[in-house]
JSON list of C-alpha atoms in Angstrom, two decimals:
[
{"chain": "S", "resi": 1, "resn": "SER", "atom": "CA", "xyz": [23.35, 122.54, 80.47]},
{"chain": "S", "resi": 2, "resn": "GLN", "atom": "CA", "xyz": [24.39, 126.14, 79.96]},
{"chain": "S", "resi": 3, "resn": "THR", "atom": "CA", "xyz": [26.98, 127.24, 77.38]},
{"chain": "S", "resi": 4, "resn": "ILE", "atom": "CA", "xyz": [28.43, 130.64, 76.69]},
{"chain": "S", "resi": 5, "resn": "HIS", "atom": "CA", "xyz": [29.96, 131.45, 73.34]},
{"chain": "S", "resi": 6, "resn": "GLN", "atom": "CA", "xyz": [32.19, 134.39, 72.24]},
{"chain": "S", "resi": 7, "resn": "TRP", "atom": "CA", "xyz": [33.50, 135.38, 68.95]},
{"chain": "S", "resi": 8, "resn": "PRO", "atom": "CA", "xyz": [35.68, 136.18, 67.37]},
{"chain": "S", "resi": 9, "resn": "ALA", "atom": "CA", "xyz": [38.38, 134.35, 69.25]},
{"chain": "S", "resi": 10, "resn": "THR", "atom": "CA", "xyz": [41.12, 136.59, 68.00]},
{"chain": "S", "resi": 11, "resn": "LEU", "atom": "CA", "xyz": [40.97, 139.96, 66.41]},
{"chain": "S", "resi": 12, "resn": "VAL", "atom": "CA", "xyz": [43.56, 142.42, 64.99]},
{"chain": "S", "resi": 13, "resn": "GLN", "atom": "CA", "xyz": [42.16, 145.79, 64.33]},
{"chain": "S", "resi": 14, "resn": "PRO", "atom": "CA", "xyz": [43.90, 149.13, 63.44]},
{"chain": "S", "resi": 15, "resn": "VAL", "atom": "CA", "xyz": [43.63, 152.20, 65.73]},
{"chain": "S", "resi": 16, "resn": "GLY", "atom": "CA", "xyz": [40.59, 154.25, 64.86]},
{"chain": "S", "resi": 17, "resn": "SER", "atom": "CA", "xyz": [38.51, 151.17, 63.61]},
{"chain": "S", "resi": 18, "resn": "PRO", "atom": "CA", "xyz": [35.34, 150.18, 64.94]},
{"chain": "S", "resi": 19, "resn": "LEU", "atom": "CA", "xyz": [34.72, 147.03, 67.15]},
{"chain": "S", "resi": 20, "resn": "SER", "atom": "CA", "xyz": [31.97, 144.55, 67.75]},
{"chain": "S", "resi": 21, "resn": "LEU", "atom": "CA", "xyz": [32.51, 141.63, 69.93]},
{"chain": "S", "resi": 22, "resn": "GLU", "atom": "CA", "xyz": [29.44, 139.16, 70.44]},
{"chain": "S", "resi": 23, "resn": "CYS", "atom": "CA", "xyz": [28.52, 136.91, 73.33]},
{"chain": "S", "resi": 24, "resn": "THR", "atom": "CA", "xyz": [25.45, 134.49, 73.51]},
{"chain": "S", "resi": 25, "resn": "VAL", "atom": "CA", "xyz": [24.35, 132.28, 76.19]},
{"chain": "S", "resi": 26, "resn": "GLU", "atom": "CA", "xyz": [22.49, 129.07, 75.79]},
{"chain": "S", "resi": 27, "resn": "GLY", "atom": "CA", "xyz": [20.44, 126.98, 78.19]},
{"chain": "S", "resi": 28, "resn": "THR", "atom": "CA", "xyz": [19.17, 129.71, 80.49]},
{"chain": "S", "resi": 29, "resn": "SER", "atom": "CA", "xyz": [16.82, 132.47, 80.57]},
{"chain": "S", "resi": 30, "resn": "ASN", "atom": "CA", "xyz": [17.09, 136.06, 81.78]},
{"chain": "S", "resi": 31, "resn": "PRO", "atom": "CA", "xyz": [20.82, 135.72, 82.66]},
{"chain": "S", "resi": 32, "resn": "ASN", "atom": "CA", "xyz": [22.92, 138.41, 84.25]},
{"chain": "S", "resi": 33, "resn": "LEU", "atom": "CA", "xyz": [25.56, 139.13, 81.76]},
{"chain": "S", "resi": 34, "resn": "TYR", "atom": "CA", "xyz": [29.05, 140.78, 82.15]},
{"chain": "S", "resi": 35, "resn": "TRP", "atom": "CA", "xyz": [32.01, 142.11, 80.07]},
{"chain": "S", "resi": 36, "resn": "TYR", "atom": "CA", "xyz": [35.37, 141.87, 81.54]},
{"chain": "S", "resi": 37, "resn": "ARG", "atom": "CA", "xyz": [38.80, 142.92, 80.28]},
{"chain": "S", "resi": 38, "resn": "GLN", "atom": "CA", "xyz": [42.10, 141.22, 81.09]},
{"chain": "S", "resi": 39, "resn": "ALA", "atom": "CA", "xyz": [45.03, 143.56, 80.22]},
{"chain": "S", "resi": 40, "resn": "ALA", "atom": "CA", "xyz": [48.52, 142.01, 80.14]},
{"chain": "S", "resi": 41, "resn": "GLY", "atom": "CA", "xyz": [49.78, 141.44, 83.75]},
{"chain": "S", "resi": 42, "resn": "ARG", "atom": "CA", "xyz": [46.70, 142.64, 85.28]},
{"chain": "S", "resi": 43, "resn": "GLY", "atom": "CA", "xyz": [43.54, 141.03, 86.85]},
{"chain": "S", "resi": 44, "resn": "LEU", "atom": "CA", "xyz": [40.02, 140.90, 85.53]},
{"chain": "S", "resi": 45, "resn": "GLN", "atom": "CA", "xyz": [38.39, 144.41, 85.26]},
{"chain": "S", "resi": 46, "resn": "LEU", "atom": "CA", "xyz": [34.60, 144.57, 85.11]},
{"chain": "S", "resi": 47, "resn": "LEU", "atom": "CA", "xyz": [33.50, 146.79, 82.28]},
{"chain": "S", "resi": 48, "resn": "PHE", "atom": "CA", "xyz": [29.76, 146.29, 81.87]},
{"chain": "S", "resi": 49, "resn": "TYR", "atom": "CA", "xyz": [26.94, 144.40, 83.34]},
{"chain": "S", "resi": 50, "resn": "SER", "atom": "CA", "xyz": [23.38, 143.84, 82.38]},
{"chain": "S", "resi": 51, "resn": "VAL", "atom": "CA", "xyz": [20.42, 142.52, 84.37]},
{"chain": "S", "resi": 52, "resn": "GLY", "atom": "CA", "xyz": [17.98, 142.48, 81.41]},
{"chain": "S", "resi": 53, "resn": "ILE", "atom": "CA", "xyz": [17.31, 143.46, 77.83]},
{"chain": "S", "resi": 54, "resn": "GLY", "atom": "CA", "xyz": [18.36, 147.14, 77.24]},
{"chain": "S", "resi": 55, "resn": "GLN", "atom": "CA", "xyz": [19.75, 147.50, 80.70]},
{"chain": "S", "resi": 56, "resn": "ILE", "atom": "CA", "xyz": [23.37, 148.11, 80.79]},
{"chain": "S", "resi": 57, "resn": "SER", "atom": "CA", "xyz": [25.55, 149.53, 83.66]},
{"chain": "S", "resi": 58, "resn": "SER", "atom": "CA", "xyz": [28.97, 150.80, 83.14]},
{"chain": "S", "resi": 59, "resn": "GLU", "atom": "CA", "xyz": [31.65, 150.26, 85.65]},
{"chain": "S", "resi": 60, "resn": "VAL", "atom": "CA", "xyz": [34.41, 152.42, 84.34]},
{"chain": "S", "resi": 61, "resn": "PRO", "atom": "CA", "xyz": [34.54, 155.33, 81.90]},
{"chain": "S", "resi": 62, "resn": "GLN", "atom": "CA", "xyz": [36.19, 154.16, 78.70]},
{"chain": "S", "resi": 63, "resn": "ASN", "atom": "CA", "xyz": [36.06, 154.08, 75.00]},
{"chain": "S", "resi": 64, "resn": "LEU", "atom": "CA", "xyz": [33.77, 151.20, 74.86]},
{"chain": "S", "resi": 65, "resn": "SER", "atom": "CA", "xyz": [30.03, 150.59, 75.01]},
{"chain": "S", "resi": 66, "resn": "ALA", "atom": "CA", "xyz": [27.83, 147.55, 75.53]},
{"chain": "S", "resi": 67, "resn": "SER", "atom": "CA", "xyz": [24.36, 146.58, 74.37]},
{"chain": "S", "resi": 68, "resn": "ARG", "atom": "CA", "xyz": [21.95, 143.80, 75.12]},
{"chain": "S", "resi": 69, "resn": "PRO", "atom": "CA", "xyz": [19.46, 143.47, 72.15]},
{"chain": "S", "resi": 70, "resn": "GLN", "atom": "CA", "xyz": [18.19, 140.08, 73.21]},
{"chain": "S", "resi": 71, "resn": "ASP", "atom": "CA", "xyz": [17.82, 138.23, 76.36]},
{"chain": "S", "resi": 72, "resn": "ARG", "atom": "CA", "xyz": [20.88, 135.94, 75.88]},
{"chain": "S", "resi": 73, "resn": "GLN", "atom": "CA", "xyz": [22.90, 138.32, 73.56]},
{"chain": "S", "resi": 74, "resn": "PHE", "atom": "CA", "xyz": [25.55, 140.77, 74.93]},
{"chain": "S", "resi": 75, "resn": "ILE", "atom": "CA", "xyz": [27.58, 142.83, 72.48]},
{"chain": "S", "resi": 76, "resn": "LEU", "atom": "CA", "xyz": [30.71, 144.94, 73.23]},
{"chain": "S", "resi": 77, "resn": "SER", "atom": "CA", "xyz": [31.42, 147.71, 70.84]},
{"chain": "S", "resi": 78, "resn": "SER", "atom": "CA", "xyz": [33.61, 150.79, 69.97]},
{"chain": "S", "resi": 79, "resn": "LYS", "atom": "CA", "xyz": [33.25, 153.44, 67.35]},
{"chain": "S", "resi": 80, "resn": "LYS", "atom": "CA", "xyz": [36.92, 154.09, 67.35]},
{"chain": "S", "resi": 81, "resn": "LEU", "atom": "CA", "xyz": [39.69, 151.81, 68.91]},
{"chain": "S", "resi": 82, "resn": "LEU", "atom": "CA", "xyz": [42.45, 153.00, 70.87]},
{"chain": "S", "resi": 83, "resn": "LEU", "atom": "CA", "xyz": [45.87, 151.24, 71.52]},
{"chain": "S", "resi": 84, "resn": "SER", "atom": "CA", "xyz": [44.93, 150.93, 75.11]},
{"chain": "S", "resi": 85, "resn": "ASP", "atom": "CA", "xyz": [41.91, 148.89, 74.11]},
{"chain": "S", "resi": 86, "resn": "SER", "atom": "CA", "xyz": [44.03, 145.84, 73.43]},
{"chain": "S", "resi": 87, "resn": "GLY", "atom": "CA", "xyz": [43.51, 143.08, 75.82]},
{"chain": "S", "resi": 88, "resn": "PHE", "atom": "CA", "xyz": [41.58, 139.75, 76.52]},
{"chain": "S", "resi": 89, "resn": "TYR", "atom": "CA", "xyz": [37.79, 140.36, 76.72]},
{"chain": "S", "resi": 90, "resn": "LEU", "atom": "CA", "xyz": [35.72, 138.00, 78.56]},
{"chain": "S", "resi": 91, "resn": "CYS", "atom": "CA", "xyz": [31.98, 137.56, 78.64]},
{"chain": "S", "resi": 92, "resn": "ALA", "atom": "CA", "xyz": [30.28, 135.93, 81.74]},
{"chain": "S", "resi": 93, "resn": "TRP", "atom": "CA", "xyz": [26.84, 135.02, 82.95]},
{"chain": "S", "resi": 94, "resn": "SER", "atom": "CA", "xyz": [25.32, 134.43, 86.22]},
{"chain": "S", "resi": 95, "resn": "VAL", "atom": "CA", "xyz": [21.92, 133.25, 87.56]},
{"chain": "S", "resi": 96, "resn": "SER", "atom": "CA", "xyz": [21.57, 136.26, 89.71]},
{"chain": "S", "resi": 97, "resn": "ARG", "atom": "CA", "xyz": [23.66, 139.11, 91.15]},
{"chain": "S", "resi": 98, "resn": "GLY", "atom": "CA", "xyz": [24.85, 139.29, 94.60]},
{"chain": "S", "resi": 99, "resn": "VAL", "atom": "CA", "xyz": [24.87, 135.59, 95.06]},
{"chain": "S", "resi": 100, "resn": "GLY", "atom": "CA", "xyz": [27.29, 133.21, 93.57]},
{"chain": "S", "resi": 101, "resn": "THR", "atom": "CA", "xyz": [29.07, 132.13, 90.77]},
{"chain": "S", "resi": 102, "resn": "GLN", "atom": "CA", "xyz": [29.70, 133.69, 87.33]},
{"chain": "S", "resi": 103, "resn": "TYR", "atom": "CA", "xyz": [30.66, 131.39, 84.37]},
{"chain": "S", "resi": 104, "resn": "PHE", "atom": "CA", "xyz": [33.13, 132.70, 81.73]},
{"chain": "S", "resi": 105, "resn": "GLY", "atom": "CA", "xyz": [33.22, 132.33, 77.97]},
{"chain": "S", "resi": 106, "resn": "PRO", "atom": "CA", "xyz": [36.28, 131.36, 76.10]},
{"chain": "S", "resi": 107, "resn": "GLY", "atom": "CA", "xyz": [37.31, 135.08, 75.49]},
{"chain": "S", "resi": 108, "resn": "THR", "atom": "CA", "xyz": [38.31, 137.27, 72.61]},
{"chain": "S", "resi": 109, "resn": "ARG", "atom": "CA", "xyz": [41.96, 138.42, 72.26]},
{"chain": "S", "resi": 110, "resn": "LEU", "atom": "CA", "xyz": [42.03, 142.00, 70.69]},
{"chain": "S", "resi": 111, "resn": "LEU", "atom": "CA", "xyz": [45.08, 143.41, 69.41]},
{"chain": "S", "resi": 112, "resn": "VAL", "atom": "CA", "xyz": [44.85, 147.04, 68.34]},
{"chain": "S", "resi": 113, "resn": "LEU", "atom": "CA", "xyz": [47.75, 148.22, 66.07]},
{"chain": "H", "resi": 1, "resn": "ASP", "atom": "CA", "xyz": [41.71, 150.78, 96.25]},
{"chain": "H", "resi": 2, "resn": "GLN", "atom": "CA", "xyz": [42.37, 147.15, 95.82]},
{"chain": "H", "resi": 3, "resn": "GLN", "atom": "CA", "xyz": [39.71, 145.17, 97.78]},
{"chain": "H", "resi": 4, "resn": "VAL", "atom": "CA", "xyz": [41.02, 141.81, 96.98]},
{"chain": "H", "resi": 5, "resn": "LYS", "atom": "CA", "xyz": [44.77, 141.19, 97.00]},
{"chain": "H", "resi": 6, "resn": "GLN", "atom": "CA", "xyz": [46.87, 138.31, 95.88]},
{"chain": "H", "resi": 7, "resn": "ASN", "atom": "CA", "xyz": [50.20, 139.38, 96.96]},
{"chain": "H", "resi": 8, "resn": "SER", "atom": "CA", "xyz": [52.20, 136.49, 95.39]},
{"chain": "H", "resi": 9, "resn": "PRO", "atom": "CA", "xyz": [52.21, 136.92, 91.54]},
{"chain": "H", "resi": 10, "resn": "SER", "atom": "CA", "xyz": [53.70, 133.42, 91.18]},
{"chain": "H", "resi": 11, "resn": "LEU", "atom": "CA", "xyz": [54.18, 130.19, 92.93]},
{"chain": "H", "resi": 12, "resn": "SER", "atom": "CA", "xyz": [56.30, 127.16, 91.91]},
{"chain": "H", "resi": 13, "resn": "VAL", "atom": "CA", "xyz": [55.63, 123.68, 93.61]},
{"chain": "H", "resi": 14, "resn": "GLN", "atom": "CA", "xyz": [56.74, 120.07, 92.92]},
{"chain": "H", "resi": 15, "resn": "GLU", "atom": "CA", "xyz": [54.38, 117.61, 91.58]},
{"chain": "H", "resi": 16, "resn": "GLY", "atom": "CA", "xyz": [52.72, 115.65, 94.45]},
{"chain": "H", "resi": 17, "resn": "ARG", "atom": "CA", "xyz": [53.25, 118.44, 97.10]},
{"chain": "H", "resi": 18, "resn": "ILE", "atom": "CA", "xyz": [50.75, 120.87, 98.40]},
{"chain": "H", "resi": 19, "resn": "SER", "atom": "CA", "xyz": [50.13, 124.07, 96.67]},
{"chain": "H", "resi": 20, "resn": "ILE", "atom": "CA", "xyz": [49.00, 127.14, 98.84]},
{"chain": "H", "resi": 21, "resn": "LEU", "atom": "CA", "xyz": [47.55, 130.12, 97.10]},
{"chain": "H", "resi": 22, "resn": "ASN", "atom": "CA", "xyz": [46.55, 133.16, 99.37]},
{"chain": "H", "resi": 23, "resn": "CYS", "atom": "CA", "xyz": [44.18, 136.03, 99.15]},
{"chain": "H", "resi": 24, "resn": "ASP", "atom": "CA", "xyz": [43.40, 138.77, 101.51]},
{"chain": "H", "resi": 25, "resn": "TYR", "atom": "CA", "xyz": [40.53, 141.25, 101.48]},
{"chain": "H", "resi": 26, "resn": "THR", "atom": "CA", "xyz": [39.81, 144.54, 103.03]},
{"chain": "H", "resi": 27, "resn": "ASN", "atom": "CA", "xyz": [35.94, 144.74, 102.72]},
{"chain": "H", "resi": 28, "resn": "SER", "atom": "CA", "xyz": [34.29, 143.06, 105.74]},
{"chain": "H", "resi": 29, "resn": "MET", "atom": "CA", "xyz": [31.15, 143.15, 103.93]},
{"chain": "H", "resi": 30, "resn": "PHE", "atom": "CA", "xyz": [32.09, 140.54, 101.52]},
{"chain": "H", "resi": 31, "resn": "ASP", "atom": "CA", "xyz": [30.14, 137.44, 102.22]},
{"chain": "H", "resi": 32, "resn": "TYR", "atom": "CA", "xyz": [30.90, 135.06, 99.47]},
{"chain": "H", "resi": 33, "resn": "PHE", "atom": "CA", "xyz": [34.36, 133.99, 98.01]},
{"chain": "H", "resi": 34, "resn": "LEU", "atom": "CA", "xyz": [35.36, 132.09, 94.83]},
{"chain": "H", "resi": 35, "resn": "TRP", "atom": "CA", "xyz": [38.55, 130.80, 93.28]},
{"chain": "H", "resi": 36, "resn": "TYR", "atom": "CA", "xyz": [38.76, 130.51, 89.41]},
{"chain": "H", "resi": 37, "resn": "LYS", "atom": "CA", "xyz": [41.52, 128.94, 87.38]},
{"chain": "H", "resi": 38, "resn": "LYS", "atom": "CA", "xyz": [42.57, 130.24, 84.06]},
{"chain": "H", "resi": 39, "resn": "TYR", "atom": "CA", "xyz": [44.77, 128.84, 81.33]},
{"chain": "H", "resi": 40, "resn": "PRO", "atom": "CA", "xyz": [46.31, 131.11, 78.84]},
{"chain": "H", "resi": 41, "resn": "ALA", "atom": "CA", "xyz": [44.06, 132.38, 76.12]},
{"chain": "H", "resi": 42, "resn": "GLU", "atom": "CA", "xyz": [40.94, 130.76, 77.74]},
{"chain": "H", "resi": 43, "resn": "GLY", "atom": "CA", "xyz": [38.23, 132.06, 80.03]},
{"chain": "H", "resi": 44, "resn": "PRO", "atom": "CA", "xyz": [38.49, 131.55, 83.72]},
{"chain": "H", "resi": 45, "resn": "THR", "atom": "CA", "xyz": [36.82, 128.29, 85.06]},
{"chain": "H", "resi": 46, "resn": "PHE", "atom": "CA", "xyz": [35.10, 128.32, 88.43]},
{"chain": "H", "resi": 47, "resn": "LEU", "atom": "CA", "xyz": [36.91, 126.02, 90.82]},
{"chain": "H", "resi": 48, "resn": "ILE", "atom": "CA", "xyz": [35.47, 126.23, 94.38]},
{"chain": "H", "resi": 49, "resn": "SER", "atom": "CA", "xyz": [33.62, 128.79, 96.52]},
{"chain": "H", "resi": 50, "resn": "ILE", "atom": "CA", "xyz": [32.92, 129.36, 100.29]},
{"chain": "H", "resi": 51, "resn": "SER", "atom": "CA", "xyz": [30.24, 131.48, 102.09]},
{"chain": "H", "resi": 52, "resn": "SER", "atom": "CA", "xyz": [31.16, 133.56, 105.02]},
{"chain": "H", "resi": 53, "resn": "ILE", "atom": "CA", "xyz": [29.17, 131.40, 107.10]},
{"chain": "H", "resi": 54, "resn": "LYS", "atom": "CA", "xyz": [31.74, 128.58, 106.75]},
{"chain": "H", "resi": 55, "resn": "ASP", "atom": "CA", "xyz": [35.48, 128.26, 107.40]},
{"chain": "H", "resi": 56, "resn": "LYS", "atom": "CA", "xyz": [36.23, 125.47, 105.07]},
{"chain": "H", "resi": 57, "resn": "ASN", "atom": "CA", "xyz": [34.93, 123.86, 101.94]},
{"chain": "H", "resi": 58, "resn": "GLU", "atom": "CA", "xyz": [36.40, 120.91, 100.29]},
{"chain": "H", "resi": 59, "resn": "ASP", "atom": "CA", "xyz": [36.10, 119.48, 96.74]},
{"chain": "H", "resi": 60, "resn": "GLY", "atom": "CA", "xyz": [38.35, 116.68, 95.90]},
{"chain": "H", "resi": 61, "resn": "ARG", "atom": "CA", "xyz": [41.92, 117.80, 95.86]},
{"chain": "H", "resi": 62, "resn": "PHE", "atom": "CA", "xyz": [40.86, 121.41, 96.42]},
{"chain": "H", "resi": 63, "resn": "THR", "atom": "CA", "xyz": [40.07, 123.07, 99.85]},
{"chain": "H", "resi": 64, "resn": "VAL", "atom": "CA", "xyz": [39.38, 126.59, 100.47]},
{"chain": "H", "resi": 65, "resn": "PHE", "atom": "CA", "xyz": [39.77, 127.99, 104.03]},
{"chain": "H", "resi": 66, "resn": "LEU", "atom": "CA", "xyz": [38.34, 131.35, 105.17]},
{"chain": "H", "resi": 67, "resn": "ASN", "atom": "CA", "xyz": [39.64, 133.19, 108.20]},
{"chain": "H", "resi": 68, "resn": "LYS", "atom": "CA", "xyz": [37.16, 136.07, 108.61]},
{"chain": "H", "resi": 69, "resn": "SER", "atom": "CA", "xyz": [38.98, 137.75, 111.42]},
{"chain": "H", "resi": 70, "resn": "ALA", "atom": "CA", "xyz": [42.07, 137.97, 109.41]},
{"chain": "H", "resi": 71, "resn": "LYS", "atom": "CA", "xyz": [40.08, 138.72, 106.19]},
{"chain": "H", "resi": 72, "resn": "HIS", "atom": "CA", "xyz": [42.04, 136.06, 104.59]},
{"chain": "H", "resi": 73, "resn": "LEU", "atom": "CA", "xyz": [41.39, 133.00, 102.48]},
{"chain": "H", "resi": 74, "resn": "SER", "atom": "CA", "xyz": [43.64, 130.32, 100.95]},
{"chain": "H", "resi": 75, "resn": "LEU", "atom": "CA", "xyz": [43.17, 127.56, 98.44]},
{"chain": "H", "resi": 76, "resn": "HIS", "atom": "CA", "xyz": [45.03, 124.30, 99.03]},
{"chain": "H", "resi": 77, "resn": "ILE", "atom": "CA", "xyz": [45.64, 121.80, 96.30]},
{"chain": "H", "resi": 78, "resn": "VAL", "atom": "CA", "xyz": [46.79, 118.33, 97.36]},
{"chain": "H", "resi": 79, "resn": "PRO", "atom": "CA", "xyz": [48.43, 116.62, 95.72]},
{"chain": "H", "resi": 80, "resn": "SER", "atom": "CA", "xyz": [49.48, 119.18, 92.94]},
{"chain": "H", "resi": 81, "resn": "GLN", "atom": "CA", "xyz": [49.65, 117.85, 89.42]},
{"chain": "H", "resi": 82, "resn": "PRO", "atom": "CA", "xyz": [51.35, 119.52, 86.35]},
{"chain": "H", "resi": 83, "resn": "GLY", "atom": "CA", "xyz": [47.72, 120.11, 84.94]},
{"chain": "H", "resi": 84, "resn": "ASP", "atom": "CA", "xyz": [47.07, 122.42, 87.79]},
{"chain": "H", "resi": 85, "resn": "SER", "atom": "CA", "xyz": [49.63, 124.93, 86.27]},
{"chain": "H", "resi": 86, "resn": "ALA", "atom": "CA", "xyz": [47.50, 128.04, 85.60]},
{"chain": "H", "resi": 87, "resn": "VAL", "atom": "CA", "xyz": [46.70, 131.34, 86.87]},
{"chain": "H", "resi": 88, "resn": "TYR", "atom": "CA", "xyz": [44.39, 131.30, 89.86]},
{"chain": "H", "resi": 89, "resn": "PHE", "atom": "CA", "xyz": [42.17, 134.28, 90.61]},
{"chain": "H", "resi": 90, "resn": "CYS", "atom": "CA", "xyz": [40.50, 134.83, 93.97]},
{"chain": "H", "resi": 91, "resn": "ALA", "atom": "CA", "xyz": [37.17, 136.93, 93.94]},
{"chain": "H", "resi": 92, "resn": "ALA", "atom": "CA", "xyz": [34.75, 138.20, 96.41]},
{"chain": "H", "resi": 93, "resn": "ILE", "atom": "CA", "xyz": [31.25, 139.50, 96.51]},
{"chain": "H", "resi": 94, "resn": "GLY", "atom": "CA", "xyz": [28.83, 141.27, 98.81]},
{"chain": "H", "resi": 95, "resn": "GLY", "atom": "CA", "xyz": [28.18, 144.57, 100.54]},
{"chain": "H", "resi": 96, "resn": "ARG", "atom": "CA", "xyz": [29.03, 147.56, 98.51]},
{"chain": "H", "resi": 97, "resn": "SER", "atom": "CA", "xyz": [30.23, 145.47, 95.49]},
{"chain": "H", "resi": 98, "resn": "GLN", "atom": "CA", "xyz": [26.58, 145.57, 94.53]},
{"chain": "H", "resi": 99, "resn": "GLY", "atom": "CA", "xyz": [26.54, 142.25, 93.10]},
{"chain": "H", "resi": 100, "resn": "ASN", "atom": "CA", "xyz": [29.79, 142.50, 91.18]},
{"chain": "H", "resi": 101, "resn": "LEU", "atom": "CA", "xyz": [32.56, 140.07, 91.69]},
{"chain": "H", "resi": 102, "resn": "ILE", "atom": "CA", "xyz": [35.68, 141.71, 92.86]},
{"chain": "H", "resi": 103, "resn": "PHE", "atom": "CA", "xyz": [38.87, 140.02, 91.43]},
{"chain": "H", "resi": 104, "resn": "GLY", "atom": "CA", "xyz": [42.30, 139.84, 92.70]},
{"chain": "H", "resi": 105, "resn": "LYS", "atom": "CA", "xyz": [45.13, 140.20, 90.09]},
{"chain": "H", "resi": 106, "resn": "GLY", "atom": "CA", "xyz": [45.98, 136.42, 90.26]},
{"chain": "H", "resi": 107, "resn": "THR", "atom": "CA", "xyz": [48.74, 133.91, 91.18]},
{"chain": "H", "resi": 108, "resn": "LYS", "atom": "CA", "xyz": [50.52, 132.02, 88.46]},
{"chain": "H", "resi": 109, "resn": "LEU", "atom": "CA", "xyz": [50.94, 128.38, 89.65]},
{"chain": "H", "resi": 110, "resn": "SER", "atom": "CA", "xyz": [53.59, 126.29, 88.11]},
{"chain": "H", "resi": 111, "resn": "VAL", "atom": "CA", "xyz": [53.72, 122.68, 89.17]},
{"chain": "H", "resi": 112, "resn": "LYS", "atom": "CA", "xyz": [56.98, 120.97, 88.06]},
{"chain": "H", "resi": 113, "resn": "PRO", "atom": "CA", "xyz": [57.20, 117.21, 87.37]}
]
């Protein structure tokens, strides 16, 4: 069966510091991968998606970047965090785009102070 | 432009009764709809889905109804249980969403014993 991992679970970082959140998927090959953010009182906002190694699409202009160095690894980064980057970050995977279900990881709660 | 709308931010229901969560969409090209359940500080869990070629899909206590002419779908939970208390997100995919899930902002369901 497939599983998706995210770490860390919780992170408190000062403004201006760098960020690296990691997501890995097990039990599947060539998944489509996604990064979402859920800000307080808001829905799920798609930040990035990837259909393969090194292929990243950005949905919204922002202070964050994403990379996919390996087939089942997806990394969310920032060089300098802003207060507005605080939120709950979720990684998800799907078998294919355009059809069906995405499966989410446990999430990372990021607080920027 | 919010393509998927959940107009009720919260819903309170007595245990054993029916919970009805509603979702409206504006994009007639959406052809697949999903409901996710989310507990605090956890990733969303896929609950049930429906294709636009159907008007009903049932899985145990959960039934999703789709009314394409009204661009409306609903999730029925019968009977409601306290463990169903969570935030429920409606999501849609298809057409110009280009393979991305478009989420509503969620409805917080509270099932009271």
